[in-house]
mmCIF file of C-alpha atoms in Angstrom:
data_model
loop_
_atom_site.group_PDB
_atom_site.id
_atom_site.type_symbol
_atom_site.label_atom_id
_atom_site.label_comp_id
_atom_site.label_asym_id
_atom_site.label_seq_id
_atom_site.Cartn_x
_atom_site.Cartn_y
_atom_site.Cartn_z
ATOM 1 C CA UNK C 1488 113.379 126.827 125.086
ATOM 2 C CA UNK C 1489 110.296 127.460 123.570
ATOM 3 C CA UNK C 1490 110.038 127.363 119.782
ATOM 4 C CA UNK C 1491 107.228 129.065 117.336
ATOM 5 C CA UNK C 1492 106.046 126.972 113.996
ATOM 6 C CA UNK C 1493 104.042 128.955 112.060
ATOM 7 C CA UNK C 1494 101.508 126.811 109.233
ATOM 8 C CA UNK C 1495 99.844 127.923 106.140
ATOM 9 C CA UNK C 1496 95.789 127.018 106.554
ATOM 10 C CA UNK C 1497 94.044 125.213 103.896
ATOM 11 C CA UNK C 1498 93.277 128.336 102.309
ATOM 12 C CA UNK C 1499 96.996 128.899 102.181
ATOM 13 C CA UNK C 1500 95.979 132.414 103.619
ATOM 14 C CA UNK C 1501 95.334 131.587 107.197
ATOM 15 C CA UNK C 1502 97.954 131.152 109.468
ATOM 16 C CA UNK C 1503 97.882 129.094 112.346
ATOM 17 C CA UNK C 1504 101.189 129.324 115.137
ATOM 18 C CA UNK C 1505 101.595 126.434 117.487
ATOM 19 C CA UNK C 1506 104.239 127.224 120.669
ATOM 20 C CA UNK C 1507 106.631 124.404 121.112
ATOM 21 C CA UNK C 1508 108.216 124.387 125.190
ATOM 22 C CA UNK C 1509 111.161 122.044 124.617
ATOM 23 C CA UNK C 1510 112.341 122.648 128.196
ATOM 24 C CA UNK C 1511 111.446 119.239 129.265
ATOM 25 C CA UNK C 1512 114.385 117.704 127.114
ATOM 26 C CA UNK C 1513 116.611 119.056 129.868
ATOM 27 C CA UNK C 1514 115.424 116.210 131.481
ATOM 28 C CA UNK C 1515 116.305 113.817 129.262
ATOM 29 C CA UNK C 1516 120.199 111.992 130.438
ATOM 30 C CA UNK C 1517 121.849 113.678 126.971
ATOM 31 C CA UNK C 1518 125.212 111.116 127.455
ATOM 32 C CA UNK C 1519 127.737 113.943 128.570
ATOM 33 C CA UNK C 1520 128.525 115.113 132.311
ATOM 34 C CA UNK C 1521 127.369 118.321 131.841
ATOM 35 C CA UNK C 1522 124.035 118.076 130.676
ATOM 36 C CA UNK C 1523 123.575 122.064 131.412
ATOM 37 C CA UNK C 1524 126.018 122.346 127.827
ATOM 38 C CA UNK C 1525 124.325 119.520 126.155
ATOM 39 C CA UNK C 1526 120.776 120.289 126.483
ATOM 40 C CA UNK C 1527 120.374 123.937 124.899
ATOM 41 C CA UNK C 1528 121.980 122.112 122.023
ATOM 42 C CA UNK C 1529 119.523 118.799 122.067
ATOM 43 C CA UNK C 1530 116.963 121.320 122.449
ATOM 44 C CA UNK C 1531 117.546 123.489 119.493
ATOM 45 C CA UNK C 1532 118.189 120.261 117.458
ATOM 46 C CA UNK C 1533 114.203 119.416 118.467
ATOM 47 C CA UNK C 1534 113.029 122.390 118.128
ATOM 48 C CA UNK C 1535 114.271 122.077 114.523
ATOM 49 C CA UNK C 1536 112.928 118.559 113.814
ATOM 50 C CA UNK C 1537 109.910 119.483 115.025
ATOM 51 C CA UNK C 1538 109.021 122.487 113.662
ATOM 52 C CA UNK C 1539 110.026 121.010 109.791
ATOM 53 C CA UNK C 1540 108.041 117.890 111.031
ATOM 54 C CA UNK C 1541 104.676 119.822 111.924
ATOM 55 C CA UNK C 1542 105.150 122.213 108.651
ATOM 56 C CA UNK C 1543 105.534 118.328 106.355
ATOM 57 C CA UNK C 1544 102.768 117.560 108.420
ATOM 58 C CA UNK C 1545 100.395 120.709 106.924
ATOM 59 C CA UNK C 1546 101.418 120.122 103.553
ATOM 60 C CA UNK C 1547 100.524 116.374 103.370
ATOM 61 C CA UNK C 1548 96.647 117.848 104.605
ATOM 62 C CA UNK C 1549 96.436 120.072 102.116
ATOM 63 C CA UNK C 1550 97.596 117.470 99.322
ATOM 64 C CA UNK C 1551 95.401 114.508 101.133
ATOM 65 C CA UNK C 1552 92.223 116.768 101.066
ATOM 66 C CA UNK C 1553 92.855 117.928 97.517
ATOM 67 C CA UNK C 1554 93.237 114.545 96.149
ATOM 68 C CA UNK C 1555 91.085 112.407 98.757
ATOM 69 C CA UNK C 1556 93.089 109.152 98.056
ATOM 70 C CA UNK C 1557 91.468 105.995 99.398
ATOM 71 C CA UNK C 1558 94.192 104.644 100.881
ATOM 72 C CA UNK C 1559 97.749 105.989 101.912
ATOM 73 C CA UNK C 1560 100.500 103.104 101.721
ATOM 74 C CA UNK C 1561 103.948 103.437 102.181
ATOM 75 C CA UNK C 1562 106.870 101.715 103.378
ATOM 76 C CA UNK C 1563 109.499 102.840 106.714
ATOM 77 C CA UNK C 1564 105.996 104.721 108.098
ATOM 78 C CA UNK C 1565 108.771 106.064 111.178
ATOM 79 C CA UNK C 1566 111.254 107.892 108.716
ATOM 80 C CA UNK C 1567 111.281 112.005 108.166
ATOM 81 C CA UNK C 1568 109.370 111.826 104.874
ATOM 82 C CA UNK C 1569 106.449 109.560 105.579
ATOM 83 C CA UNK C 1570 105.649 110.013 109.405
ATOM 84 C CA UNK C 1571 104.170 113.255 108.560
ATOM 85 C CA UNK C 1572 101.819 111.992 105.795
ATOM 86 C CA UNK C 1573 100.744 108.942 108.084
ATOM 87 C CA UNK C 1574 100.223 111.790 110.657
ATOM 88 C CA UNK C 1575 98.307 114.060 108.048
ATOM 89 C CA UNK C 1576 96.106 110.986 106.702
ATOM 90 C CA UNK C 1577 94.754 109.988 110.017
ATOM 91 C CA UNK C 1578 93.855 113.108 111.044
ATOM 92 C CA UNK C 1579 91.967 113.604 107.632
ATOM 93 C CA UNK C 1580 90.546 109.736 108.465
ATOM 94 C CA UNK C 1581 92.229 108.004 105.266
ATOM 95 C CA UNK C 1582 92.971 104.659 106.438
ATOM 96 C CA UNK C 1583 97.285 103.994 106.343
ATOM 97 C CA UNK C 1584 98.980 101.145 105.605
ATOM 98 C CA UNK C 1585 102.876 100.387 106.394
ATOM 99 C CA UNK C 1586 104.308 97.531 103.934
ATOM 100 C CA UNK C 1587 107.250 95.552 105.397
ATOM 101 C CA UNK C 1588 109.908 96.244 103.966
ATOM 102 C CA UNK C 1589 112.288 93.554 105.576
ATOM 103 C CA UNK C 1590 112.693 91.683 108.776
ATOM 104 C CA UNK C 1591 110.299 92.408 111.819
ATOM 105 C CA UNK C 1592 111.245 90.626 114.642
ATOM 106 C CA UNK C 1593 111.371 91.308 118.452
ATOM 107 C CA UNK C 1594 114.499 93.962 118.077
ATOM 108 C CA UNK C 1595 112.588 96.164 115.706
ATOM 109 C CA UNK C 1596 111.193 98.606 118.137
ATOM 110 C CA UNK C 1597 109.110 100.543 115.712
ATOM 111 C CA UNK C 1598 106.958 97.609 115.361
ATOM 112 C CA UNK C 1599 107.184 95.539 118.852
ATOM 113 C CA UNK C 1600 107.269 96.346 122.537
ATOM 114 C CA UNK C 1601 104.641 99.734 122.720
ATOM 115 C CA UNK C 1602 103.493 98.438 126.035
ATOM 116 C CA UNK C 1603 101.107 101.395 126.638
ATOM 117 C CA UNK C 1604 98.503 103.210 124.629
ATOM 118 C CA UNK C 1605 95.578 105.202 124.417
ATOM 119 C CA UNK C 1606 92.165 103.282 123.854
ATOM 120 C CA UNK C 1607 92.122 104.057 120.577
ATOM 121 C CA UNK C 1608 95.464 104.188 119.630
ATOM 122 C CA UNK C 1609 97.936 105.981 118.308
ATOM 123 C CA UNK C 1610 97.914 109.206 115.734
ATOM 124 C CA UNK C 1611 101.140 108.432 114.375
ATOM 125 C CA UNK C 1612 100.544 104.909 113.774
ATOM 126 C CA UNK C 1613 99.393 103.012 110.357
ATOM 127 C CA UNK C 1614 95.585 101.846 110.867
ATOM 128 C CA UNK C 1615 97.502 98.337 109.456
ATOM 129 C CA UNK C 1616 100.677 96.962 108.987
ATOM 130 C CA UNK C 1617 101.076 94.677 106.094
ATOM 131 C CA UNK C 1618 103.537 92.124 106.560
ATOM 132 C CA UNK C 1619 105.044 89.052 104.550
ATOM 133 C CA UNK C 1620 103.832 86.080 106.895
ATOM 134 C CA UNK C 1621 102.170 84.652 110.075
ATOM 135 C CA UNK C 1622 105.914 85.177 111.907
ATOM 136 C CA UNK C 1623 105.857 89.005 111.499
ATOM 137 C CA UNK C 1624 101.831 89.141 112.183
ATOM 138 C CA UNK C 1625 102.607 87.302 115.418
ATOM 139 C CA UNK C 1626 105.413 89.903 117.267
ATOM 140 C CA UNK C 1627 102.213 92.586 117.075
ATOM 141 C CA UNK C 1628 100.267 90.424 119.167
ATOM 142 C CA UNK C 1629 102.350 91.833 122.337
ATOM 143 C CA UNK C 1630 101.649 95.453 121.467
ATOM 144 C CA UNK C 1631 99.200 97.454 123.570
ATOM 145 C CA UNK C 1632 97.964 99.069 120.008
ATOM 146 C CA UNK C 1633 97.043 95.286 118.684
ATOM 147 C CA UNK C 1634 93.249 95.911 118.938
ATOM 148 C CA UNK C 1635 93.831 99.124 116.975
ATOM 149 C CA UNK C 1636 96.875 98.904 114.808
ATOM 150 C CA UNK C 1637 96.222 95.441 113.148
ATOM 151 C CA UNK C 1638 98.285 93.689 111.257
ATOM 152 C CA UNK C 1639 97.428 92.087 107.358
ATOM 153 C CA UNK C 1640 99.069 89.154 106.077
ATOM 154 C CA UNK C 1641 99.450 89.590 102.527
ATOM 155 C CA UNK C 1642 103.283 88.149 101.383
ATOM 156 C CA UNK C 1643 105.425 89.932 99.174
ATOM 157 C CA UNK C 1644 103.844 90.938 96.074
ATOM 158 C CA UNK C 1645 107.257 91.496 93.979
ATOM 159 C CA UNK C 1646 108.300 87.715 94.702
ATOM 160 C CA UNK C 1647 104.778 86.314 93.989
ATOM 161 C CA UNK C 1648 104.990 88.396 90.531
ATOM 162 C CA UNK C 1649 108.479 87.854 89.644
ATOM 163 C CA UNK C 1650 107.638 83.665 90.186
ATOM 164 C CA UNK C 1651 104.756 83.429 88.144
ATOM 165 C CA UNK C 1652 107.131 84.432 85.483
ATOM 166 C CA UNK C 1653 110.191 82.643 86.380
ATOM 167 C CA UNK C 1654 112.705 82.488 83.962
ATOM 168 C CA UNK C 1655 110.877 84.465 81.712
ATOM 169 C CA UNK C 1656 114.023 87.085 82.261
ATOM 170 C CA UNK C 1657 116.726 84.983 82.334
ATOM 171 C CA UNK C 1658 117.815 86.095 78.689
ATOM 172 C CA UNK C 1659 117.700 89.687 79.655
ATOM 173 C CA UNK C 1660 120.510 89.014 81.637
ATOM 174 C CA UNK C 1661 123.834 90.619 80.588
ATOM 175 C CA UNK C 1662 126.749 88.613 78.653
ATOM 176 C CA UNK C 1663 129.212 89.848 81.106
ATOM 177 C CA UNK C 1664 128.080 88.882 84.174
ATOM 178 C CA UNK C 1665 126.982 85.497 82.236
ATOM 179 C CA UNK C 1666 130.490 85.182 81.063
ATOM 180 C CA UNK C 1667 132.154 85.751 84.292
ATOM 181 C CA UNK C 1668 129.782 82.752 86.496
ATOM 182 C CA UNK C 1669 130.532 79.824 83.513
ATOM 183 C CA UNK C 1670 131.735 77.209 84.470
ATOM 184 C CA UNK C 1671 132.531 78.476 88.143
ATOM 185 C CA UNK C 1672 131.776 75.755 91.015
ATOM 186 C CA UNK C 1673 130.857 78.344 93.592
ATOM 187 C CA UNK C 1674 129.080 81.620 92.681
ATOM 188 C CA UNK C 1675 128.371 83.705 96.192
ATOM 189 C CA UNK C 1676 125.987 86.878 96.355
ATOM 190 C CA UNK C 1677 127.163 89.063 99.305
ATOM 191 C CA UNK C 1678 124.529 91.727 100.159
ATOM 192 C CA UNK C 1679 125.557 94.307 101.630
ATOM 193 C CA UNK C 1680 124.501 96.758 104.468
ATOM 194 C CA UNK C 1681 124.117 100.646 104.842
ATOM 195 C CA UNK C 1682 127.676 100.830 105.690
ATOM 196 C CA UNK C 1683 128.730 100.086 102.016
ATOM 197 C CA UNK C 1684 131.725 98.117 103.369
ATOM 198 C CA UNK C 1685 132.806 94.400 102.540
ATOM 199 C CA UNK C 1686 132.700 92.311 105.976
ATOM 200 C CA UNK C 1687 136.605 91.421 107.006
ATOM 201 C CA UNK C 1688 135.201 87.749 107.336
ATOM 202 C CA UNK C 1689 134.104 87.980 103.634
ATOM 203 C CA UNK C 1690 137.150 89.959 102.480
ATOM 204 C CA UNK C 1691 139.808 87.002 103.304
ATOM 205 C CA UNK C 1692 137.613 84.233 102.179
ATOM 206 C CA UNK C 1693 137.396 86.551 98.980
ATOM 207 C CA UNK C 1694 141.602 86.935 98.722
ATOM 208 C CA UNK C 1695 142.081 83.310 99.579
ATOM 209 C CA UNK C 1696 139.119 81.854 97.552
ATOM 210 C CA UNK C 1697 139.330 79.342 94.530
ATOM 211 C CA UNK C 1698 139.952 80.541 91.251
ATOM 212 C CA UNK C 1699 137.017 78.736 90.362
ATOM 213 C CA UNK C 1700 134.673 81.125 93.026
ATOM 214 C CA UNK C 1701 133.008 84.228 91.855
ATOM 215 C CA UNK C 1702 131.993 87.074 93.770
ATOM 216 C CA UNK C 1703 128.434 89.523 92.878
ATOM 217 C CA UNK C 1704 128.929 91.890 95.740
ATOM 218 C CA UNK C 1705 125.475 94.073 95.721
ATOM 219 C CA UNK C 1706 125.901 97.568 97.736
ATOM 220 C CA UNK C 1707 123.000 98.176 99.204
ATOM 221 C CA UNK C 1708 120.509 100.874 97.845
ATOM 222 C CA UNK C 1709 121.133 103.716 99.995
ATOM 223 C CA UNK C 1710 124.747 103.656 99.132
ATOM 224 C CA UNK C 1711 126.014 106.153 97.040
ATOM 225 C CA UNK C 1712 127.159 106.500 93.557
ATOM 226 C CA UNK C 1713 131.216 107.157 95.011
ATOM 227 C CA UNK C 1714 130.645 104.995 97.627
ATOM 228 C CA UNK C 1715 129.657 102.244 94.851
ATOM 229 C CA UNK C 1716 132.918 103.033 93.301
ATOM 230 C CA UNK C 1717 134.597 102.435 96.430
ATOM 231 C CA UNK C 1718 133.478 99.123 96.920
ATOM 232 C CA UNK C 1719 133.838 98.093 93.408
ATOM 233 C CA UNK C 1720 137.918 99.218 93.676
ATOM 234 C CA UNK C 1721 138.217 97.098 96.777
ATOM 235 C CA UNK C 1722 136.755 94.187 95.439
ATOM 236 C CA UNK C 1723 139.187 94.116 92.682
ATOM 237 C CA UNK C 1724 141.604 94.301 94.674
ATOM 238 C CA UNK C 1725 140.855 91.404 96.654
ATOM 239 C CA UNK C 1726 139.383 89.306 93.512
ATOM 240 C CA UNK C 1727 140.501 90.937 90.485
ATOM 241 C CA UNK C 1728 138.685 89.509 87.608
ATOM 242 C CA UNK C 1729 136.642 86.813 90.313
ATOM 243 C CA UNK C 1730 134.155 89.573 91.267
ATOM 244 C CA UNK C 1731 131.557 91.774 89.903
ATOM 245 C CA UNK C 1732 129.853 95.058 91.432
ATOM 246 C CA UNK C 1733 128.043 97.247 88.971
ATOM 247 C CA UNK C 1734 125.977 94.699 87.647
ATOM 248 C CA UNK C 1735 125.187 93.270 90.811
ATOM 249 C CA UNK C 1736 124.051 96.294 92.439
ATOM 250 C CA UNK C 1737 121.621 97.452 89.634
ATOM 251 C CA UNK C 1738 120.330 93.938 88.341
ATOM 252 C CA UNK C 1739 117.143 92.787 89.995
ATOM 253 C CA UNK C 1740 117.529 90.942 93.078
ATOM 254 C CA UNK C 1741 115.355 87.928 92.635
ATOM 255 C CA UNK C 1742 117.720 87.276 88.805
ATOM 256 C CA UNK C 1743 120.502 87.488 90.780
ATOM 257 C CA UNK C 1744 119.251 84.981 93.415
ATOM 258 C CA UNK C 1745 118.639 82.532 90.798
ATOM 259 C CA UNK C 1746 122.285 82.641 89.391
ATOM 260 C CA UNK C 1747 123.851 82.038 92.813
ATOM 261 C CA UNK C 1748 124.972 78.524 94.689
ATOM 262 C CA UNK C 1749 124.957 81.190 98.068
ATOM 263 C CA UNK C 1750 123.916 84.030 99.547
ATOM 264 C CA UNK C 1751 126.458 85.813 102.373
ATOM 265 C CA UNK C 1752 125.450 88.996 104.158
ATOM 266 C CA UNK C 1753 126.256 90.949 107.596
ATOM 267 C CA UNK C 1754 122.099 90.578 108.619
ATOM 268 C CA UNK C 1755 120.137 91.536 105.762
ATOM 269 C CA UNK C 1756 116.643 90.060 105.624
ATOM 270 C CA UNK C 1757 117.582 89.131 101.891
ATOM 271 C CA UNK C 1758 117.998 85.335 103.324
ATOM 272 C CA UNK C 1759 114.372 85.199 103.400
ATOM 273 C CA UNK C 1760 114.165 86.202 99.836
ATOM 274 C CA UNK C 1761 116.719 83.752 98.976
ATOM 275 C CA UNK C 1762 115.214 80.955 101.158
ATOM 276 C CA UNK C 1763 111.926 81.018 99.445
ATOM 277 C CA UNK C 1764 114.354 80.258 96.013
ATOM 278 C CA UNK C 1765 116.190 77.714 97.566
ATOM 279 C CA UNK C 1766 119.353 79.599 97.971
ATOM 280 C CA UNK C 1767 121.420 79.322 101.391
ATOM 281 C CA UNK C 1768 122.693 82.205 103.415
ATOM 282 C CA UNK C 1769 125.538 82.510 105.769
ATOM 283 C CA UNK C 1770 125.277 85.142 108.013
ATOM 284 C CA UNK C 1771 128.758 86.774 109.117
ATOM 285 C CA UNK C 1772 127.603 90.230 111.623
ATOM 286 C CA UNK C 1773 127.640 89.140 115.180
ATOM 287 C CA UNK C 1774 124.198 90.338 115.713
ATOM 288 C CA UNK C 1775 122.493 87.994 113.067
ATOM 289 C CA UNK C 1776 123.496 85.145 115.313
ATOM 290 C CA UNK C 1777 120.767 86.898 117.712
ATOM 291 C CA UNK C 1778 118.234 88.168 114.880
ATOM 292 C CA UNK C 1779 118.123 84.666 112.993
ATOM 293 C CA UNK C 1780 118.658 82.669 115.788
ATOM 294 C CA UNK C 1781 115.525 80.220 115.636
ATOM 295 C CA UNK C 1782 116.131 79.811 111.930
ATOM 296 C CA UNK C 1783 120.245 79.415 112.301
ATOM 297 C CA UNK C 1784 118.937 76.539 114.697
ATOM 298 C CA UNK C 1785 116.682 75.145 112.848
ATOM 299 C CA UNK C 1786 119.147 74.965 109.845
ATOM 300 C CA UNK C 1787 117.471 77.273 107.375
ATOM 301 C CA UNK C 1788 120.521 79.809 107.868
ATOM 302 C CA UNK C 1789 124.001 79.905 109.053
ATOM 303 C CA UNK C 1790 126.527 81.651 110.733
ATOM 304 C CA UNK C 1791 129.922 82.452 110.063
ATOM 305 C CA UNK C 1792 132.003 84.268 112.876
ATOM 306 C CA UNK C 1793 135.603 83.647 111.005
ATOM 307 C CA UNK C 1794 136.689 82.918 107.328
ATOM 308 C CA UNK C 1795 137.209 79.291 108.667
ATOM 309 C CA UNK C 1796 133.865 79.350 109.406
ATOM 310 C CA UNK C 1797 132.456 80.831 106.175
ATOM 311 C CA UNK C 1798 134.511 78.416 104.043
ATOM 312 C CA UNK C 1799 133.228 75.698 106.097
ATOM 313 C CA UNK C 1800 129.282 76.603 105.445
ATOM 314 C CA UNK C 1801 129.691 77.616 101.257
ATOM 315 C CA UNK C 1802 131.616 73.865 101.027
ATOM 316 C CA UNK C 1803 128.579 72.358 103.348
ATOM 317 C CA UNK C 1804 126.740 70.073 100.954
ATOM 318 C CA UNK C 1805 123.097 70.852 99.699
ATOM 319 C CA UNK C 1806 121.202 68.239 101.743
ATOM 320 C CA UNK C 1807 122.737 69.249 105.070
ATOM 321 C CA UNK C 1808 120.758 73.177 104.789
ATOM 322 C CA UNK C 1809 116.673 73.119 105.689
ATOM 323 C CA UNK C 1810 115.813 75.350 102.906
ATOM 324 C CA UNK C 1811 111.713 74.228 103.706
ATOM 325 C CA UNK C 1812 110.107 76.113 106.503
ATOM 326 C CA UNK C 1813 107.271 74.996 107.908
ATOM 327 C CA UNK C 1814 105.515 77.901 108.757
ATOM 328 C CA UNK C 1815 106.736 80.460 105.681
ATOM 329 C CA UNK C 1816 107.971 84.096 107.073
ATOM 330 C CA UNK C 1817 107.255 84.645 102.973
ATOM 331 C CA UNK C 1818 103.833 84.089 102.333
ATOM 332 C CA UNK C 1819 103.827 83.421 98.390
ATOM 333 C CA UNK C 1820 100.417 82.231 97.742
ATOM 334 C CA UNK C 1821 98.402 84.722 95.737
ATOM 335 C CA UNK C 1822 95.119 83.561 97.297
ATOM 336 C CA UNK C 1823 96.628 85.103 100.466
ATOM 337 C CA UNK C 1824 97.376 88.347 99.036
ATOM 338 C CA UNK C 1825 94.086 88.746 97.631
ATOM 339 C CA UNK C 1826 92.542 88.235 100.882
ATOM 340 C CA UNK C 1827 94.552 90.641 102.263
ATOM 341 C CA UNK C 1828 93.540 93.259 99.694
ATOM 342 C CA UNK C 1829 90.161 92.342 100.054
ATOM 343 C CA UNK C 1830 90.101 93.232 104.057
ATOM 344 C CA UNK C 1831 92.109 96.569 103.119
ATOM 345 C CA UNK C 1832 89.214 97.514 100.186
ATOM 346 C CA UNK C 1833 86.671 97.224 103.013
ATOM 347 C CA UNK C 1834 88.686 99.038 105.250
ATOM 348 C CA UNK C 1835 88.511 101.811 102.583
ATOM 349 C CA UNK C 1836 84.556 101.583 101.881
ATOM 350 C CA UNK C 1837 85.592 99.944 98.688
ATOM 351 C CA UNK C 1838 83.346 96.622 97.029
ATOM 352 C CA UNK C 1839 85.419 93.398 96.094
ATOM 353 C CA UNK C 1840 88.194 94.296 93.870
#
């Protein structure tokens, strides 16, 4: 299949039309056992992706040469909407920068394991990748880009912020959701994942929980307005008047942190946000007991495989947790963000800030 993306020249009179021969994906092992059916399909699927991709790719030039930023940052540099404009900045040489956005460990693939690469590196890769700690700035040091791609340690600006004003916002916090925590002996934050659904393991410990527990079950952002509704009508139902959604889900994270006794999620790098407050997490998905394992060991997490289990590690006392790493995965020190800035101002041509 060969496929014909047409793009709009800087003049936006010019044309320029790029051939795309797809026929290589027929290659590709597509799954099925007749990959003569599959692959037209596959193909025209590509063909699609890449012709919208190239086209993103034209307009992001044209927008990046009209406004000649000095820097591009931007978070999830892989997804459809900012691959292009990481694409469109290199080319144009404006230096990109990818922000972590949550855990980066040896199963994210889009930042670990690229073996093999050109001398100087990749065109659809950030120039650096600023991440929250030493941990994360260590899994790039088994890339083939390393020399090229660097990483920046710089923490996480919104926590470092949000702390130097700590408790500042405490009064902001609705009357309801204050109302509903008084007096409770356990209050448990459960984060959770794209899915929008409550974890089984977390839905009987919710029916079967102590009057005296309450529940802030935060869908996660991607979720949906109905889909919100959905999981605010099941957690009624398991913890009518025990459990709160709404609020939970638009309140700021790090407020919410600071009202809980524990955190409870299916993997969501949130425990490291609630570790650097002091808050434990229990981790219920089966693959967090492989993503967290080092710091499940070292007691700075845990994991919960059953209800039995869960109960077991919100009733573990205080002192038995390790909520003090000794290398952070957080960096919250503002003299290490400001380093960290500094090195991406000279990257830009740009004098102290």
């Amino acid at each position: 299949a060969k496929v014909h993306v047409t793009e709009l020249g800087h003049d936006g009179g010019s044309r320029t039309s790029t051939q795309l021969d797809l026929s290589w994906l027929r290659l590709l092992p597509c799954g099925g056992p007749d990959l003569v059916s599959v692959s037209p399909r596959l193909e025209q699927l590509a063909g699609l992706k890449l012709g919208q991709f190239l086209r993103l790719v034209g307009w992001w030039r044209r927008w990046l040469a009209s406004v000649e930023p000095d820097l591009l940052l931007c978070s999830c540099y892989y997804s459809d909407e900012v691959l292009p404009a990481v694409v469109a900045a290199n080319a144009l040489g404006i230096p990109t920068i990818d922000i972590q956005h949550g855990k980066q460990g040896r199963f994210q693939g889009m930042y670990n394991h690229w073996t093999v690469a050109p001398q100087e590196g990749f065109k659809v890769l950030p120039s650096r990748f600023w991440v929250w700690g030493r941990p994360s700035a260590a899994h790039f040091d088994s890339n083939a880009f390393s020399g090229v791609h660097l990483p920046v340690v710089g923490g996480n600006c919104w926590i470092q912020s949000w702390m130097s004003r700590q408790g500042s916002g405490s009064g902001t916090l609705p009357a309801a959701l204050l109302q509903l925590i008084e007096g409770a002996s356990l209050v448990v934050l459960v984060s959770l994942q794209h899915d929008g659904r409550i974890p089984k393991v977390v839905e009987e410990d919710m029916r079967t929980s102590s009057r005296q527990t309450r529940w802030l079950i935060r869908a996660h952002p991607v979720v949906s307005h109905a889909g919100r509704g959905a999981i605010e009508a099941r957690a009624e139902e398991l913890a009518a008047g025990r459990v709160e959604v709404t609020l939970a889900s638009s309140l700021p994270l790090l407020e919410l942190l600071t009202l809980c006794t524990h955190h409870v999620t299916g993997w969501s790098s949130v425990g490291y946000e609630a570790l650097v407050l002091g808050v434990p997490t229990v981790f219920v998905a089966e693959q967090a007991a492989t993503l967290y394992k080092d710091y499940i060991d070292r007691q700075h997490f845990a994991f919960a495989a059953t209800a039995t289990d869960l109960v077991g590690a919100l009733e573990r006392p205080l002192e038995d947790w390790d909520l003090k790493e000794q290398t952070p995965y957080i960096e919250t020190d503002p003299s290490v963000t400001s380093r960290a800035i500094e090195q991406l101002l000279q990257l830009a041509g740009k004098s102290d800030p």
